[in-house]
């Protein structure tokens, strides 16, 4: 893989942590930008994963300030450039190779999901176009802000997906099936369910053979989740649901979030399946993620604590 010889000029790191083993593990990297920003990049692998996953960031800080997010109320600094988006993947691959992974023999997916909201970054698609040279499938995970700026970027992404030869998925953090609850957990105005539906139809028109629009629900004990709230709005032909149980984090504890009872989680999943949705266990946090409390941006926060920032 020629990226092994690529010289990283915009990003660096001085701390790398590996958790778990080859059957269920992750490499976590707080990544430093030239202007002293700290973002998070992570590499996941294991028996339950059909591909190794490189998870990268899109911004330094985040304007959304979601109550459940490990970034907490940290202020937005700036968007990452296309080169910085690309270099995170190279850094992860070079690190994974150093840990003995034979990258040429492994399928990969790149997910934009760590620090920042990708649909605020106008350089997002340029960054993905650079990553496309690696022939990896891709996923963009968004909380889905409302407004023309985010819509423009998602349209650009849909165009890119329609020309790229590997799958490109979009995943919206729906947060809850209650629109009112969803509105309250973010510091920005989020897209309504009608806007999300309209975007999914736009996406499907450009990508008729592509993956369904993913709606992600990370459920804590108190999260409202009721199939009848969403069945009419998000039909199973267009959408699939990704359920994940909330892993306790510092910020979650401050916001009094508690873990969901497994029985309730099962009942919810069953109710969605009965209505014809594709519901997978592919997003369930692995034992390693649970043991070390590894939700997005946790390693970054621990790193900042270690260096007293
Ligand atoms: S969950 Fe995503 S959009 Fe919300 S504050 Fe965290 S990084 Fe930003």
PDB file of C-alpha atoms and ligand atoms in Angstrom:
ATOM      1  CA  UNK A   1       0.000   0.000   0.000  1.00  0.00           C
ATOM      2  CA  UNK A   2       1.657   3.226  -1.155  1.00  0.00           C
ATOM      3  CA  UNK A   3       0.217   5.230   1.776  1.00  0.00           C
ATOM      4  CA  UNK A   4       2.808   3.497   3.986  1.00  0.00           C
ATOM      5  CA  UNK A   5       5.453   5.807   2.464  1.00  0.00           C
ATOM      6  CA  UNK A   6       3.317   8.957   2.648  1.00  0.00           C
ATOM      7  CA  UNK A   7       4.887  11.639   4.825  1.00  0.00           C
ATOM      8  CA  UNK A   8       2.352  13.186   7.234  1.00  0.00           C
ATOM      9  CA  UNK A   9       2.864  16.938   7.077  1.00  0.00           C
ATOM     10  CA  UNK A  10      -0.248  18.341   8.754  1.00  0.00           C
ATOM     11  CA  UNK A  11      -0.984  15.949  11.601  1.00  0.00           C
ATOM     12  CA  UNK A  12       1.025  14.175  14.271  1.00  0.00           C
ATOM     13  CA  UNK A  13       0.513  12.330  17.530  1.00  0.00           C
ATOM     14  CA  UNK A  14       2.471  11.749  20.713  1.00  0.00           C
ATOM     15  CA  UNK A  15       0.170   9.148  22.298  1.00  0.00           C
ATOM     16  CA  UNK A  16      -1.297   5.904  20.974  1.00  0.00           C
ATOM     17  CA  UNK A  17      -3.379   3.419  22.979  1.00  0.00           C
ATOM     18  CA  UNK A  18      -4.304  -0.127  21.995  1.00  0.00           C
ATOM     19  CA  UNK A  19      -7.114  -1.946  23.798  1.00  0.00           C
ATOM     20  CA  UNK A  20      -8.245  -5.595  23.623  1.00  0.00           C
ATOM     21  CA  UNK A  21      -6.758  -8.242  21.360  1.00  0.00           C
ATOM     22  CA  UNK A  22      -6.965  -9.332  17.719  1.00  0.00           C
ATOM     23  CA  UNK A  23     -10.403 -10.864  18.303  1.00  0.00           C
ATOM     24  CA  UNK A  24     -11.894  -7.623  19.652  1.00  0.00           C
ATOM     25  CA  UNK A  25      -9.712  -4.567  19.750  1.00  0.00           C
ATOM     26  CA  UNK A  26      -9.101  -0.940  18.888  1.00  0.00           C
ATOM     27  CA  UNK A  27      -6.228   1.479  18.419  1.00  0.00           C
ATOM     28  CA  UNK A  28      -7.086   4.963  19.680  1.00  0.00           C
ATOM     29  CA  UNK A  29      -5.153   8.082  18.707  1.00  0.00           C
ATOM     30  CA  UNK A  30      -5.532  11.670  19.883  1.00  0.00           C
ATOM     31  CA  UNK A  31      -4.344  13.544  16.780  1.00  0.00           C
ATOM     32  CA  UNK A  32      -2.632  16.951  16.963  1.00  0.00           C
ATOM     33  CA  UNK A  33      -3.076  19.599  14.267  1.00  0.00           C
ATOM     34  CA  UNK A  34      -0.492  22.258  13.392  1.00  0.00           C
ATOM     35  CA  UNK A  35      -2.481  24.921  15.272  1.00  0.00           C
ATOM     36  CA  UNK A  36      -2.623  22.876  18.500  1.00  0.00           C
ATOM     37  CA  UNK A  37      -6.083  21.361  17.970  1.00  0.00           C
ATOM     38  CA  UNK A  38      -6.774  17.854  19.298  1.00  0.00           C
ATOM     39  CA  UNK A  39      -9.079  15.524  17.400  1.00  0.00           C
ATOM     40  CA  UNK A  40      -9.645  11.768  17.652  1.00  0.00           C
ATOM     41  CA  UNK A  41      -8.928   8.996  15.167  1.00  0.00           C
ATOM     42  CA  UNK A  42      -9.553   5.325  15.948  1.00  0.00           C
ATOM     43  CA  UNK A  43      -9.123   1.926  14.310  1.00  0.00           C
ATOM     44  CA  UNK A  44     -11.475  -0.971  15.145  1.00  0.00           C
ATOM     45  CA  UNK A  45     -11.078  -4.668  14.319  1.00  0.00           C
ATOM     46  CA  UNK A  46     -12.141  -8.080  15.527  1.00  0.00           C
ATOM     47  CA  UNK A  47     -14.080 -11.249  14.811  1.00  0.00           C
ATOM     48  CA  UNK A  48     -17.481  -9.515  14.800  1.00  0.00           C
ATOM     49  CA  UNK A  49     -16.435  -6.982  12.155  1.00  0.00           C
ATOM     50  CA  UNK A  50     -16.567  -7.833   8.450  1.00  0.00           C
ATOM     51  CA  UNK A  51     -14.112  -4.965   7.792  1.00  0.00           C
ATOM     52  CA  UNK A  52     -11.565  -3.051   9.829  1.00  0.00           C
ATOM     53  CA  UNK A  53     -12.899   0.426  10.463  1.00  0.00           C
ATOM     54  CA  UNK A  54     -10.957   3.692  10.444  1.00  0.00           C
ATOM     55  CA  UNK A  55     -12.977   6.324  12.298  1.00  0.00           C
ATOM     56  CA  UNK A  56     -11.924   9.923  11.702  1.00  0.00           C
ATOM     57  CA  UNK A  57     -12.915  13.482  12.656  1.00  0.00           C
ATOM     58  CA  UNK A  58     -14.228  16.400  10.607  1.00  0.00           C
ATOM     59  CA  UNK A  59     -13.774  19.452  12.854  1.00  0.00           C
ATOM     60  CA  UNK A  60     -11.762  20.757  15.801  1.00  0.00           C
ATOM     61  CA  UNK A  61     -14.423  21.123  18.489  1.00  0.00           C
ATOM     62  CA  UNK A  62     -18.049  21.088  17.400  1.00  0.00           C
ATOM     63  CA  UNK A  63     -20.747  23.749  17.122  1.00  0.00           C
ATOM     64  CA  UNK A  64     -23.491  21.283  18.065  1.00  0.00           C
ATOM     65  CA  UNK A  65     -22.665  20.801  21.774  1.00  0.00           C
ATOM     66  CA  UNK A  66     -24.934  17.755  22.185  1.00  0.00           C
ATOM     67  CA  UNK A  67     -25.615  16.953  25.831  1.00  0.00           C
ATOM     68  CA  UNK A  68     -24.736  13.258  25.447  1.00  0.00           C
ATOM     69  CA  UNK A  69     -21.428  13.855  23.617  1.00  0.00           C
ATOM     70  CA  UNK A  70     -18.037  13.444  25.256  1.00  0.00           C
ATOM     71  CA  UNK A  71     -16.928  16.771  23.754  1.00  0.00           C
ATOM     72  CA  UNK A  72     -19.273  18.329  26.302  1.00  0.00           C
ATOM     73  CA  UNK A  73     -19.641  22.061  25.817  1.00  0.00           C
ATOM     74  CA  UNK A  74     -16.293  22.395  24.086  1.00  0.00           C
ATOM     75  CA  UNK A  75     -16.288  25.265  21.625  1.00  0.00           C
ATOM     76  CA  UNK A  76     -15.921  24.915  17.883  1.00  0.00           C
ATOM     77  CA  UNK A  77     -12.505  25.998  16.543  1.00  0.00           C
ATOM     78  CA  UNK A  78     -12.543  25.240  12.815  1.00  0.00           C
ATOM     79  CA  UNK A  79     -13.261  22.793  10.024  1.00  0.00           C
ATOM     80  CA  UNK A  80     -10.540  20.318   9.112  1.00  0.00           C
ATOM     81  CA  UNK A  81      -9.098  20.696   5.622  1.00  0.00           C
ATOM     82  CA  UNK A  82      -9.398  17.966   2.989  1.00  0.00           C
ATOM     83  CA  UNK A  83      -5.732  17.074   3.585  1.00  0.00           C
ATOM     84  CA  UNK A  84      -6.291  16.757   7.343  1.00  0.00           C
ATOM     85  CA  UNK A  85      -9.282  14.497   6.728  1.00  0.00           C
ATOM     86  CA  UNK A  86      -7.170  12.308   4.445  1.00  0.00           C
ATOM     87  CA  UNK A  87      -4.081  12.282   6.682  1.00  0.00           C
ATOM     88  CA  UNK A  88      -6.049  10.825   9.608  1.00  0.00           C
ATOM     89  CA  UNK A  89      -6.709   7.700   7.540  1.00  0.00           C
ATOM     90  CA  UNK A  90      -3.038   7.471   6.571  1.00  0.00           C
ATOM     91  CA  UNK A  91      -1.992   7.887  10.212  1.00  0.00           C
ATOM     92  CA  UNK A  92      -4.357   5.081  11.269  1.00  0.00           C
ATOM     93  CA  UNK A  93      -3.155   2.757   8.509  1.00  0.00           C
ATOM     94  CA  UNK A  94       0.510   3.422   9.229  1.00  0.00           C
ATOM     95  CA  UNK A  95      -0.109   2.795  12.935  1.00  0.00           C
ATOM     96  CA  UNK A  96      -2.087  -0.392  12.255  1.00  0.00           C
ATOM     97  CA  UNK A  97       0.731  -1.653  10.016  1.00  0.00           C
ATOM     98  CA  UNK A  98       3.137  -0.957  12.896  1.00  0.00           C
ATOM     99  CA  UNK A  99       0.955  -3.188  15.095  1.00  0.00           C
ATOM    100  CA  UNK A 100       1.334  -6.011  12.581  1.00  0.00           C
ATOM    101  CA  UNK A 101      -1.840  -5.740  10.470  1.00  0.00           C
ATOM    102  CA  UNK A 102      -1.368  -6.877   6.871  1.00  0.00           C
ATOM    103  CA  UNK A 103      -3.389  -4.035   5.347  1.00  0.00           C
ATOM    104  CA  UNK A 104      -3.403  -5.349   1.784  1.00  0.00           C
ATOM    105  CA  UNK A 105      -5.256  -8.476   2.896  1.00  0.00           C
ATOM    106  CA  UNK A 106      -7.977  -6.686   4.913  1.00  0.00           C
ATOM    107  CA  UNK A 107     -11.134  -4.887   3.752  1.00  0.00           C
ATOM    108  CA  UNK A 108     -11.582  -1.435   5.248  1.00  0.00           C
ATOM    109  CA  UNK A 109     -14.285   1.114   5.820  1.00  0.00           C
ATOM    110  CA  UNK A 110     -13.695   4.769   6.679  1.00  0.00           C
ATOM    111  CA  UNK A 111     -16.276   6.364   8.967  1.00  0.00           C
ATOM    112  CA  UNK A 112     -16.429  10.107   9.613  1.00  0.00           C
ATOM    113  CA  UNK A 113     -17.854  10.100  13.123  1.00  0.00           C
ATOM    114  CA  UNK A 114     -15.440  11.276  15.811  1.00  0.00           C
ATOM    115  CA  UNK A 115     -14.790  14.941  16.598  1.00  0.00           C
ATOM    116  CA  UNK A 116     -17.148  17.411  14.876  1.00  0.00           C
ATOM    117  CA  UNK A 117     -20.247  17.486  12.705  1.00  0.00           C
ATOM    118  CA  UNK A 118     -19.347  16.514   9.116  1.00  0.00           C
ATOM    119  CA  UNK A 119     -22.313  18.254   7.483  1.00  0.00           C
ATOM    120  CA  UNK A 120     -20.912  21.596   8.653  1.00  0.00           C
ATOM    121  CA  UNK A 121     -17.587  21.045   6.901  1.00  0.00           C
ATOM    122  CA  UNK A 122     -17.495  22.307   3.275  1.00  0.00           C
ATOM    123  CA  UNK A 123     -14.228  20.358   2.731  1.00  0.00           C
ATOM    124  CA  UNK A 124     -15.819  17.004   3.616  1.00  0.00           C
ATOM    125  CA  UNK A 125     -16.347  15.668   0.099  1.00  0.00           C
ATOM    126  CA  UNK A 126     -12.922  16.889  -1.093  1.00  0.00           C
ATOM    127  CA  UNK A 127     -11.428  14.910   1.812  1.00  0.00           C
ATOM    128  CA  UNK A 128     -13.412  11.788   0.884  1.00  0.00           C
ATOM    129  CA  UNK A 129     -12.341  12.158  -2.751  1.00  0.00           C
ATOM    130  CA  UNK A 130      -8.720  11.932  -1.593  1.00  0.00           C
ATOM    131  CA  UNK A 131      -9.521   8.871   0.549  1.00  0.00           C
ATOM    132  CA  UNK A 132     -11.233   7.297  -2.483  1.00  0.00           C
ATOM    133  CA  UNK A 133      -7.752   6.499  -3.877  1.00  0.00           C
ATOM    134  CA  UNK A 134      -7.621   3.754  -1.211  1.00  0.00           C
ATOM    135  CA  UNK A 135     -10.755   2.025  -2.563  1.00  0.00           C
ATOM    136  CA  UNK A 136     -12.386   1.786   0.866  1.00  0.00           C
ATOM    137  CA  UNK A 137     -16.113   1.915   1.520  1.00  0.00           C
ATOM    138  CA  UNK A 138     -17.217   4.949   3.523  1.00  0.00           C
ATOM    139  CA  UNK A 139     -19.782   6.150   6.008  1.00  0.00           C
ATOM    140  CA  UNK A 140     -20.617   9.655   7.178  1.00  0.00           C
ATOM    141  CA  UNK A 141     -22.295   9.866  10.541  1.00  0.00           C
ATOM    142  CA  UNK A 142     -24.240  13.041  11.269  1.00  0.00           C
ATOM    143  CA  UNK A 143     -26.592  14.495  13.803  1.00  0.00           C
ATOM    144  CA  UNK A 144     -28.159  16.207  10.775  1.00  0.00           C
ATOM    145  CA  UNK A 145     -28.388  19.949  11.300  1.00  0.00           C
ATOM    146  CA  UNK A 146     -31.202  21.818   9.587  1.00  0.00           C
ATOM    147  CA  UNK A 147     -30.581  24.478   6.933  1.00  0.00           C
ATOM    148  CA  UNK A 148     -29.229  25.002   3.441  1.00  0.00           C
ATOM    149  CA  UNK A 149     -25.544  24.627   4.366  1.00  0.00           C
ATOM    150  CA  UNK A 150     -25.925  21.040   5.636  1.00  0.00           C
ATOM    151  CA  UNK A 151     -28.312  20.192   2.797  1.00  0.00           C
ATOM    152  CA  UNK A 152     -25.801  21.427   0.204  1.00  0.00           C
ATOM    153  CA  UNK A 153     -23.065  19.230   1.691  1.00  0.00           C
ATOM    154  CA  UNK A 154     -25.328  16.165   1.837  1.00  0.00           C
ATOM    155  CA  UNK A 155     -26.284  16.723  -1.829  1.00  0.00           C
ATOM    156  CA  UNK A 156     -22.592  16.940  -2.737  1.00  0.00           C
ATOM    157  CA  UNK A 157     -22.064  13.713  -0.787  1.00  0.00           C
ATOM    158  CA  UNK A 158     -24.936  12.003  -2.620  1.00  0.00           C
ATOM    159  CA  UNK A 159     -23.360  13.033  -5.960  1.00  0.00           C
ATOM    160  CA  UNK A 160     -20.013  11.637  -4.833  1.00  0.00           C
ATOM    161  CA  UNK A 161     -21.674   8.387  -3.693  1.00  0.00           C
ATOM    162  CA  UNK A 162     -23.340   8.017  -7.098  1.00  0.00           C
ATOM    163  CA  UNK A 163     -19.954   8.016  -8.886  1.00  0.00           C
ATOM    164  CA  UNK A 164     -17.763   6.126  -6.388  1.00  0.00           C
ATOM    165  CA  UNK A 165     -17.420   2.389  -7.024  1.00  0.00           C
ATOM    166  CA  UNK A 166     -17.613   1.376  -3.333  1.00  0.00           C
ATOM    167  CA  UNK A 167     -20.579   1.862  -0.962  1.00  0.00           C
ATOM    168  CA  UNK A 168     -20.969   5.260   0.680  1.00  0.00           C
ATOM    169  CA  UNK A 169     -23.489   5.363   3.510  1.00  0.00           C
ATOM    170  CA  UNK A 170     -25.026   8.184   5.420  1.00  0.00           C
ATOM    171  CA  UNK A 171     -26.048   7.611   8.986  1.00  0.00           C
ATOM    172  CA  UNK A 172     -28.168  10.038  10.956  1.00  0.00           C
ATOM    173  CA  UNK A 173     -28.108  10.032  14.747  1.00  0.00           C
ATOM    174  CA  UNK A 174     -31.830  10.174  15.298  1.00  0.00           C
ATOM    175  CA  UNK A 175     -31.180  10.105  19.076  1.00  0.00           C
ATOM    176  CA  UNK A 176     -34.809   9.263  19.904  1.00  0.00           C
ATOM    177  CA  UNK A 177     -38.056   8.516  18.113  1.00  0.00           C
ATOM    178  CA  UNK A 178     -39.473  11.610  19.873  1.00  0.00           C
ATOM    179  CA  UNK A 179     -38.818  14.761  17.828  1.00  0.00           C
ATOM    180  CA  UNK A 180     -39.233  16.871  20.909  1.00  0.00           C
ATOM    181  CA  UNK A 181     -36.578  14.892  22.827  1.00  0.00           C
ATOM    182  CA  UNK A 182     -34.252  15.086  19.792  1.00  0.00           C
ATOM    183  CA  UNK A 183     -34.625  18.872  19.630  1.00  0.00           C
ATOM    184  CA  UNK A 184     -33.620  19.270  23.277  1.00  0.00           C
ATOM    185  CA  UNK A 185     -30.326  17.368  23.271  1.00  0.00           C
ATOM    186  CA  UNK A 186     -28.428  19.542  20.829  1.00  0.00           C
ATOM    187  CA  UNK A 187     -27.227  23.120  21.024  1.00  0.00           C
ATOM    188  CA  UNK A 188     -28.112  23.678  17.348  1.00  0.00           C
ATOM    189  CA  UNK A 189     -31.327  23.407  15.375  1.00  0.00           C
ATOM    190  CA  UNK A 190     -31.620  19.895  13.958  1.00  0.00           C
ATOM    191  CA  UNK A 191     -33.361  18.741  10.784  1.00  0.00           C
ATOM    192  CA  UNK A 192     -36.993  17.768  11.271  1.00  0.00           C
ATOM    193  CA  UNK A 193     -38.131  14.219  10.477  1.00  0.00           C
ATOM    194  CA  UNK A 194     -39.730  15.584   7.290  1.00  0.00           C
ATOM    195  CA  UNK A 195     -36.382  17.077   6.175  1.00  0.00           C
ATOM    196  CA  UNK A 196     -34.593  13.780   6.905  1.00  0.00           C
ATOM    197  CA  UNK A 197     -37.194  11.878   4.863  1.00  0.00           C
ATOM    198  CA  UNK A 198     -36.856  14.356   1.980  1.00  0.00           C
ATOM    199  CA  UNK A 199     -33.050  13.990   2.031  1.00  0.00           C
ATOM    200  CA  UNK A 200     -33.319  10.188   2.054  1.00  0.00           C
ATOM    201  CA  UNK A 201     -35.528  10.371  -1.046  1.00  0.00           C
ATOM    202  CA  UNK A 202     -33.017  12.667  -2.757  1.00  0.00           C
ATOM    203  CA  UNK A 203     -30.242  10.215  -1.837  1.00  0.00           C
ATOM    204  CA  UNK A 204     -32.198   7.216  -3.129  1.00  0.00           C
ATOM    205  CA  UNK A 205     -32.918   8.934  -6.476  1.00  0.00           C
ATOM    206  CA  UNK A 206     -29.201   9.436  -7.033  1.00  0.00           C
ATOM    207  CA  UNK A 207     -28.194   6.074  -5.548  1.00  0.00           C
ATOM    208  CA  UNK A 208     -31.000   3.640  -6.407  1.00  0.00           C
ATOM    209  CA  UNK A 209     -28.734   0.633  -5.836  1.00  0.00           C
ATOM    210  CA  UNK A 210     -27.066   2.086  -2.746  1.00  0.00           C
ATOM    211  CA  UNK A 211     -27.505   1.277   0.915  1.00  0.00           C
ATOM    212  CA  UNK A 212     -30.600   2.371   2.789  1.00  0.00           C
ATOM    213  CA  UNK A 213     -30.451   5.527   4.853  1.00  0.00           C
ATOM    214  CA  UNK A 214     -29.264   4.518   8.337  1.00  0.00           C
ATOM    215  CA  UNK A 215     -31.007   5.950  11.367  1.00  0.00           C
ATOM    216  CA  UNK A 216     -29.010   5.457  14.522  1.00  0.00           C
ATOM    217  CA  UNK A 217     -30.480   5.239  18.004  1.00  0.00           C
ATOM    218  CA  UNK A 218     -28.016   5.144  20.886  1.00  0.00           C
ATOM    219  CA  UNK A 219     -30.348   4.249  23.691  1.00  0.00           C
ATOM    220  CA  UNK A 220     -29.877   5.043  27.357  1.00  0.00           C
ATOM    221  CA  UNK A 221     -32.368   4.024  30.048  1.00  0.00           C
ATOM    222  CA  UNK A 222     -34.516   7.111  29.615  1.00  0.00           C
ATOM    223  CA  UNK A 223     -34.431   7.630  25.829  1.00  0.00           C
ATOM    224  CA  UNK A 224     -37.974   7.654  24.391  1.00  0.00           C
ATOM    225  CA  UNK A 225     -38.148   4.986  21.680  1.00  0.00           C
ATOM    226  CA  UNK A 226     -41.492   3.941  20.240  1.00  0.00           C
ATOM    227  CA  UNK A 227     -41.987   2.370  16.802  1.00  0.00           C
ATOM    228  CA  UNK A 228     -45.330   4.100  16.187  1.00  0.00           C
ATOM    229  CA  UNK A 229     -43.665   7.539  16.412  1.00  0.00           C
ATOM    230  CA  UNK A 230     -41.618   6.879  13.277  1.00  0.00           C
ATOM    231  CA  UNK A 231     -43.189   4.102  11.196  1.00  0.00           C
ATOM    232  CA  UNK A 232     -45.157   6.403   8.858  1.00  0.00           C
ATOM    233  CA  UNK A 233     -42.343   8.942   8.571  1.00  0.00           C
ATOM    234  CA  UNK A 234     -39.449   6.569   7.895  1.00  0.00           C
ATOM    235  CA  UNK A 235     -40.676   3.658   5.734  1.00  0.00           C
ATOM    236  CA  UNK A 236     -38.642   0.406   5.831  1.00  0.00           C
ATOM    237  CA  UNK A 237     -38.033   0.593   2.034  1.00  0.00           C
ATOM    238  CA  UNK A 238     -35.933   3.743   2.558  1.00  0.00           C
ATOM    239  CA  UNK A 239     -34.569   3.420   6.077  1.00  0.00           C
ATOM    240  CA  UNK A 240     -32.963   0.926   8.373  1.00  0.00           C
ATOM    241  CA  UNK A 241     -32.347   1.295  12.088  1.00  0.00           C
ATOM    242  CA  UNK A 242     -29.062   0.881  13.881  1.00  0.00           C
ATOM    243  CA  UNK A 243     -29.413   0.351  17.612  1.00  0.00           C
ATOM    244  CA  UNK A 244     -26.579   0.795  20.029  1.00  0.00           C
ATOM    245  CA  UNK A 245     -26.694   0.838  23.792  1.00  0.00           C
ATOM    246  CA  UNK A 246     -25.236   3.909  25.490  1.00  0.00           C
ATOM    247  CA  UNK A 247     -21.790   3.202  26.989  1.00  0.00           C
ATOM    248  CA  UNK A 248     -21.401   5.202  30.233  1.00  0.00           C
ATOM    249  CA  UNK A 249     -19.147   8.243  29.760  1.00  0.00           C
ATOM    250  CA  UNK A 250     -18.176  11.141  32.022  1.00  0.00           C
ATOM    251  CA  UNK A 251     -20.358  13.605  30.173  1.00  0.00           C
ATOM    252  CA  UNK A 252     -23.248  11.143  30.075  1.00  0.00           C
ATOM    253  CA  UNK A 253     -23.018  10.695  33.855  1.00  0.00           C
ATOM    254  CA  UNK A 254     -23.060  14.483  34.335  1.00  0.00           C
ATOM    255  CA  UNK A 255     -26.266  14.510  32.289  1.00  0.00           C
ATOM    256  CA  UNK A 256     -27.671  11.677  34.445  1.00  0.00           C
ATOM    257  CA  UNK A 257     -27.778   9.120  31.624  1.00  0.00           C
ATOM    258  CA  UNK A 258     -28.056   5.499  32.745  1.00  0.00           C
ATOM    259  CA  UNK A 259     -27.578   2.283  30.772  1.00  0.00           C
ATOM    260  CA  UNK A 260     -30.568   0.712  29.089  1.00  0.00           C
ATOM    261  CA  UNK A 261     -31.996  -2.508  30.503  1.00  0.00           C
ATOM    262  CA  UNK A 262     -31.144  -5.323  28.007  1.00  0.00           C
ATOM    263  CA  UNK A 263     -34.748  -6.575  28.137  1.00  0.00           C
ATOM    264  CA  UNK A 264     -36.063  -3.158  27.068  1.00  0.00           C
ATOM    265  CA  UNK A 265     -33.476  -2.995  24.283  1.00  0.00           C
ATOM    266  CA  UNK A 266     -34.608  -6.408  23.027  1.00  0.00           C
ATOM    267  CA  UNK A 267     -38.293  -5.421  23.127  1.00  0.00           C
ATOM    268  CA  UNK A 268     -37.549  -2.267  21.116  1.00  0.00           C
ATOM    269  CA  UNK A 269     -35.515  -4.120  18.492  1.00  0.00           C
ATOM    270  CA  UNK A 270     -38.203  -6.797  18.160  1.00  0.00           C
ATOM    271  CA  UNK A 271     -40.906  -4.163  17.651  1.00  0.00           C
ATOM    272  CA  UNK A 272     -38.923  -2.602  14.774  1.00  0.00           C
ATOM    273  CA  UNK A 273     -38.217  -5.974  13.202  1.00  0.00           C
ATOM    274  CA  UNK A 274     -41.897  -6.919  13.328  1.00  0.00           C
ATOM    275  CA  UNK A 275     -42.677  -3.822  11.246  1.00  0.00           C
ATOM    276  CA  UNK A 276     -40.247  -4.930   8.530  1.00  0.00           C
ATOM    277  CA  UNK A 277     -37.126  -2.927   9.350  1.00  0.00           C
ATOM    278  CA  UNK A 278     -33.643  -4.307   8.925  1.00  0.00           C
ATOM    279  CA  UNK A 279     -32.299  -4.286  12.474  1.00  0.00           C
ATOM    280  CA  UNK A 280     -28.789  -5.514  13.099  1.00  0.00           C
ATOM    281  CA  UNK A 281     -26.566  -6.129  16.078  1.00  0.00           C
ATOM    282  CA  UNK A 282     -23.605  -4.841  14.110  1.00  0.00           C
ATOM    283  CA  UNK A 283     -23.407  -1.651  16.211  1.00  0.00           C
ATOM    284  CA  UNK A 284     -23.542  -3.233  19.668  1.00  0.00           C
ATOM    285  CA  UNK A 285     -20.463  -2.034  21.593  1.00  0.00           C
ATOM    286  CA  UNK A 286     -17.969  -4.886  21.880  1.00  0.00           C
ATOM    287  CA  UNK A 287     -16.832  -6.198  25.275  1.00  0.00           C
ATOM    288  CA  UNK A 288     -13.586  -4.250  24.888  1.00  0.00           C
ATOM    289  CA  UNK A 289     -15.461  -1.014  24.152  1.00  0.00           C
ATOM    290  CA  UNK A 290     -17.679  -1.622  27.179  1.00  0.00           C
ATOM    291  CA  UNK A 291     -14.850  -2.619  29.513  1.00  0.00           C
ATOM    292  CA  UNK A 292     -12.864   0.558  28.786  1.00  0.00           C
ATOM    293  CA  UNK A 293     -15.841   2.899  28.255  1.00  0.00           C
ATOM    294  CA  UNK A 294     -14.768   3.677  24.698  1.00  0.00           C
ATOM    295  CA  UNK A 295     -17.389   5.910  23.147  1.00  0.00           C
ATOM    296  CA  UNK A 296     -16.392   8.547  20.573  1.00  0.00           C
ATOM    297  CA  UNK A 297     -14.016  11.254  21.894  1.00  0.00           C
ATOM    298  CA  UNK A 298     -13.399   9.461  25.215  1.00  0.00           C
ATOM    299  CA  UNK A 299      -9.714   8.824  24.411  1.00  0.00           C
ATOM    300  CA  UNK A 300      -9.355  12.453  23.355  1.00  0.00           C
ATOM    301  CA  UNK A 301     -10.795  13.655  26.668  1.00  0.00           C
ATOM    302  CA  UNK A 302      -8.577  11.286  28.688  1.00  0.00           C
ATOM    303  CA  UNK A 303      -5.563  12.544  26.753  1.00  0.00           C
ATOM    304  CA  UNK A 304      -6.418  16.180  27.497  1.00  0.00           C
ATOM    305  CA  UNK A 305      -6.773  15.294  31.190  1.00  0.00           C
ATOM    306  CA  UNK A 306      -3.373  13.567  31.152  1.00  0.00           C
ATOM    307  CA  UNK A 307      -1.634  16.629  29.729  1.00  0.00           C
ATOM    308  CA  UNK A 308      -3.574  18.983  31.997  1.00  0.00           C
ATOM    309  CA  UNK A 309      -5.463  20.807  29.259  1.00  0.00           C
TER     310      UNK A 309
HETATM  311  S1  LIG B   1     -22.423  14.175  18.985  1.00  0.00           S
HETATM  312 FE1  LIG B   1     -21.451  14.830  17.075  1.00  0.00          FE
HETATM  313  S2  LIG B   1     -22.592  16.666  16.515  1.00  0.00           S
HETATM  314 FE2  LIG B   1     -23.023  16.320  18.693  1.00  0.00          FE
HETATM  315  S3  LIG B   1     -21.457  17.550  19.794  1.00  0.00           S
HETATM  316 FE3  LIG B   1     -20.650  15.464  19.553  1.00  0.00          FE
HETATM  317  S4  LIG B   1     -19.389  15.562  17.681  1.00  0.00           S
HETATM  318 FE4  LIG B   1     -20.786  17.334  17.665  1.00  0.00          FE
END
